[in-house]
Tab-separated table of C-alpha atoms in Angstrom:
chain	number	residue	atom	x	y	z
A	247	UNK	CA	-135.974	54.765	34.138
A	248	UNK	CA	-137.223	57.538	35.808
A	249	UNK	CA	-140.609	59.316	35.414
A	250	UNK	CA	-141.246	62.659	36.435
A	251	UNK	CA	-144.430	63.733	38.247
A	252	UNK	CA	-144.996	67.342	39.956
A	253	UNK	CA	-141.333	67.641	40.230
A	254	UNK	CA	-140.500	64.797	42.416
A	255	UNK	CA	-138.406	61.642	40.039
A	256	UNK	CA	-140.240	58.685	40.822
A	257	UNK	CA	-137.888	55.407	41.234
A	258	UNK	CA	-138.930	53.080	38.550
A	259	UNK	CA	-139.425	50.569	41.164
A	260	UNK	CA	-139.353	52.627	44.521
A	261	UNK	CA	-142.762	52.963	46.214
A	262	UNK	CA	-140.989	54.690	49.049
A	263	UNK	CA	-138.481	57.723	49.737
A	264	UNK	CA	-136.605	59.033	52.284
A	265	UNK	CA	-136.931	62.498	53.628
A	266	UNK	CA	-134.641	64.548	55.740
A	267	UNK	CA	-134.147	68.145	56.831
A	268	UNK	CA	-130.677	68.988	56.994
A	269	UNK	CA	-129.267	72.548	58.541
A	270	UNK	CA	-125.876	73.978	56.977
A	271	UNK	CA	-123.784	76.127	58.682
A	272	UNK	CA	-122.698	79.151	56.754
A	273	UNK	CA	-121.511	82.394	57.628
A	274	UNK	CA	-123.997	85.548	58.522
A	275	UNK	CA	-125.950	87.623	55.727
A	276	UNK	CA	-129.407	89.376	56.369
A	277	UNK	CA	-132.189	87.060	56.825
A	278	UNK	CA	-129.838	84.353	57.999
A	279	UNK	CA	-131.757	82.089	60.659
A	280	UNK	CA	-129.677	81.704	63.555
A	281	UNK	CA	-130.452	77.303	64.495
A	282	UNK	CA	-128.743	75.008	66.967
A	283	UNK	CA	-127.923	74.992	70.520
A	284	UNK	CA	-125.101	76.866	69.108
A	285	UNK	CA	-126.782	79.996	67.594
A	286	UNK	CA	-125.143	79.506	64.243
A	287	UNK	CA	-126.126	81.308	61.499
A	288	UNK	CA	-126.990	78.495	58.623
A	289	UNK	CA	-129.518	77.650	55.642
A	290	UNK	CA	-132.779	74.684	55.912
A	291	UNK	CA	-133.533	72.501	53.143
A	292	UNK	CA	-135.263	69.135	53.217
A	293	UNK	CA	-134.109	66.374	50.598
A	294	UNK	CA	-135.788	63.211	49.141
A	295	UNK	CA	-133.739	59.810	48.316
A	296	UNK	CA	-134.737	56.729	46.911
A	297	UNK	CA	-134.299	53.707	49.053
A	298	UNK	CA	-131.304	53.236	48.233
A	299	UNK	CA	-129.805	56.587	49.261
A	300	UNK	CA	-128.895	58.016	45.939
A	301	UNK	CA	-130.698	62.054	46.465
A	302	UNK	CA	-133.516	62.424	43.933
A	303	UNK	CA	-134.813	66.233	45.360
A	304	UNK	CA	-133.729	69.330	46.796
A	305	UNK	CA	-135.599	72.131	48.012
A	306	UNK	CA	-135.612	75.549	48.106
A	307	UNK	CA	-133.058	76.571	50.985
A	308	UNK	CA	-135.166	78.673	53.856
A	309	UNK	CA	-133.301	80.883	56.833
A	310	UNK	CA	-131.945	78.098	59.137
A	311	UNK	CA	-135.073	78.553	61.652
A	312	UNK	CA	-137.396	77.425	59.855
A	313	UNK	CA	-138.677	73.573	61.254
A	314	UNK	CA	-138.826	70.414	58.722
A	315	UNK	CA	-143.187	70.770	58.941
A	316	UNK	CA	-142.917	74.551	57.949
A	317	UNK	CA	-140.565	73.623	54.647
A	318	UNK	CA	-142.025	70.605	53.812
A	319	UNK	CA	-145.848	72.411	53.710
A	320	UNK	CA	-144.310	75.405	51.892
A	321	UNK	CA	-142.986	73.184	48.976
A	322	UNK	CA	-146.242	71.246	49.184
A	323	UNK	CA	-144.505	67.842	49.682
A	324	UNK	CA	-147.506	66.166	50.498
A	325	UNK	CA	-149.267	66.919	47.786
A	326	UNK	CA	-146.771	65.940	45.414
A	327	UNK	CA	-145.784	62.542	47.206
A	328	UNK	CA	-149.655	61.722	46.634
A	329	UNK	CA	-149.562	62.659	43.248
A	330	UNK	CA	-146.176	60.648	42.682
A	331	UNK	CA	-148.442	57.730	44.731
A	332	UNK	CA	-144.940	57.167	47.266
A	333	UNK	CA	-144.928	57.105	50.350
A	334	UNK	CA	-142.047	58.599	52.825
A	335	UNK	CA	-140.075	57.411	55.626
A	336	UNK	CA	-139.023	60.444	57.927
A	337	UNK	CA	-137.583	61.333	61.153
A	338	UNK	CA	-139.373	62.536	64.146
A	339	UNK	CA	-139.170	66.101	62.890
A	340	UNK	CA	-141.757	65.756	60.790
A	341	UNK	CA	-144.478	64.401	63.836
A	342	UNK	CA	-147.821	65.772	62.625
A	343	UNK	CA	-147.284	66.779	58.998
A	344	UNK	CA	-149.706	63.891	57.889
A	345	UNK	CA	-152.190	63.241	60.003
A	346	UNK	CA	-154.678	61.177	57.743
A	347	UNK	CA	-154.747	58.189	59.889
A	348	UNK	CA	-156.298	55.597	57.465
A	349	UNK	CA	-154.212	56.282	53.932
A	350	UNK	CA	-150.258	58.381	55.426
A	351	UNK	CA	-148.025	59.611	53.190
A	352	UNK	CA	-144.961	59.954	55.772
A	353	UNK	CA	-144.427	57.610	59.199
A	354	UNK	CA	-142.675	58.805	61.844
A	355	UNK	CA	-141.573	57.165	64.496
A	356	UNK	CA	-142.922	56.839	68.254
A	357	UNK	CA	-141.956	59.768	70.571
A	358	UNK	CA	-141.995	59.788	74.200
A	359	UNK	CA	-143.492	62.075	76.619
A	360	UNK	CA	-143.641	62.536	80.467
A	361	UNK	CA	-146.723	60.809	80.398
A	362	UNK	CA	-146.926	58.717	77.538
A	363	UNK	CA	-144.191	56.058	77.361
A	364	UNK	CA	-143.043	54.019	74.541
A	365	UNK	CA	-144.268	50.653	74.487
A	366	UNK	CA	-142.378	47.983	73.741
A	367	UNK	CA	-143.815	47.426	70.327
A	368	UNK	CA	-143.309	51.012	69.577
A	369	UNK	CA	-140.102	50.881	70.207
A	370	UNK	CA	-139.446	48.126	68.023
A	371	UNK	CA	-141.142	50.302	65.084
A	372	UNK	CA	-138.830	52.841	66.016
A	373	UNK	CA	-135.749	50.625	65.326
A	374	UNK	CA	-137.352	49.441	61.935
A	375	UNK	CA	-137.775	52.497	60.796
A	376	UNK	CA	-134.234	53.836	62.008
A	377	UNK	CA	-133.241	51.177	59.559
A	378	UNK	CA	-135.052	51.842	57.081
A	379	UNK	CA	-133.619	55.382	57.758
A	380	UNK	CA	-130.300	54.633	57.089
A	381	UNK	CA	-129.568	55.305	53.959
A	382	UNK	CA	-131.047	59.007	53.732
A	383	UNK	CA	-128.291	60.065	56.193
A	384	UNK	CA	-126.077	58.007	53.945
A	385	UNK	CA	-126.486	58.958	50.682
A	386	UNK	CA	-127.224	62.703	52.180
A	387	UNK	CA	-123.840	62.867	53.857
A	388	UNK	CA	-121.411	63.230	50.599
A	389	UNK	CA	-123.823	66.234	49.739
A	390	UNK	CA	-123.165	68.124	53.108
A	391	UNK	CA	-118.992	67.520	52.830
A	392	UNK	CA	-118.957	70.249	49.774
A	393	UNK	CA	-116.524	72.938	51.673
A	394	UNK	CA	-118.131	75.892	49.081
A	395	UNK	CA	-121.200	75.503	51.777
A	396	UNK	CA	-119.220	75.954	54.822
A	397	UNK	CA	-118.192	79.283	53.091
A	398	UNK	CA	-121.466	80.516	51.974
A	399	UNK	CA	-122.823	83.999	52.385
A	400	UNK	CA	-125.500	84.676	50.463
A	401	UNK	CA	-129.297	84.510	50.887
A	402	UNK	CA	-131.624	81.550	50.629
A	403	UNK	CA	-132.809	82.528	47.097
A	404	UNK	CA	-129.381	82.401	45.554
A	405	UNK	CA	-128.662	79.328	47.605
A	406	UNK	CA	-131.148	76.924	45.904
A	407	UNK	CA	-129.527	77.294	42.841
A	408	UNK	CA	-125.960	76.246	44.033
A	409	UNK	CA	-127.682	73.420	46.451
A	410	UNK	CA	-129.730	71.959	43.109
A	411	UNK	CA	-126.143	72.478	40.879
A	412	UNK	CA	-124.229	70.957	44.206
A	413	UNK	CA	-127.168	67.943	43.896
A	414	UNK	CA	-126.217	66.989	40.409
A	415	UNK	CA	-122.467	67.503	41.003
A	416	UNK	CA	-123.324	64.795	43.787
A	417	UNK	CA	-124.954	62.347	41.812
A	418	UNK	CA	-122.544	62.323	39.340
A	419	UNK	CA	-119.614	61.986	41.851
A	420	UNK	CA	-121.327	58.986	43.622
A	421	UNK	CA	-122.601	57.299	40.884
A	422	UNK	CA	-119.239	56.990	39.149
């Protein structure tokens, strides 16, 4: 049983998701963001999943430039994991998208600089929530191995339709 609120399912038992920005490489169009140390041409979404891994969201698909923190404030994702009352587990791509320290909506992990090193406790937060990770890249992985997306050439707009079909086609493959 799942219960719809601003657009995100909510798990019937989940208080949690999993979000992930994932790059696909496609072939060039106008407007195509070139991403990667690679300069490939290639679309952005982000994508919720429920503990588990099974994919519950999929957003519109952006140029392949655009950063995780720029997509996931254009589709509001905050605001609607609030109003869902979940929480999210995310990479460190998304470092400073929440920053309301006493009540977050998505953790991040611990990231390192020249002058600020990880601690040891840190760093064992880091490994829980790398686990706790898992199963986005898992359940997000038979979504990416459609070969229609390696083939694409068309602009973002048209995309999100085929990614949100390619999402159902998904679920009903894995859940078979």
């Amino acid at each position: 049983m799942k219960s719809q609120v601003n657009g995100l399912a909510r798990p019937a038992l989940g208080v949690f998701v999993l979000v992930v920005g994932g790059s696909l490489r496609s072939r060039s169009f106008a407007g195509a963001g070139r991403f990667g140390k690679q300069h490939h041409h290639g679309l952005h979404f982000l994508a919720l999943t429920d503990e588990k891994g099974r994919l519950i969201w999929i957003s519109a698909a952006r140029p392949g430039r655009t950063h995780d923190n720029t997509a996931a404030r254009h589709d509001h994702v905050l605001a609607h994991l609030r109003g869902a009352g979940l929480g999210a587990l995310a990479d460190l791509g998304f470092r400073g998208l929440d920053n309301a320290e006493l009540d977050p909506v998505v953790v991040t992990g611990f990231h390192a600089t020249r002058t600020h090193k990880v601690t040891p406790g840190q760093m064992t937060a880091n490994r829980v929530l790398a686990v706790g990770r898992a199963p986005v890249e898992h359940g997000f992985a038979p979504f990416k191995t459609w070969r229609i997306l390696t083939k694409l050439r068309t602009e973002p707009a048209r995309a999100t339709c085929l990614l949100r079909a390619l999402l159902v086609l998904t679920n009903l493959e894995v859940n078979r």
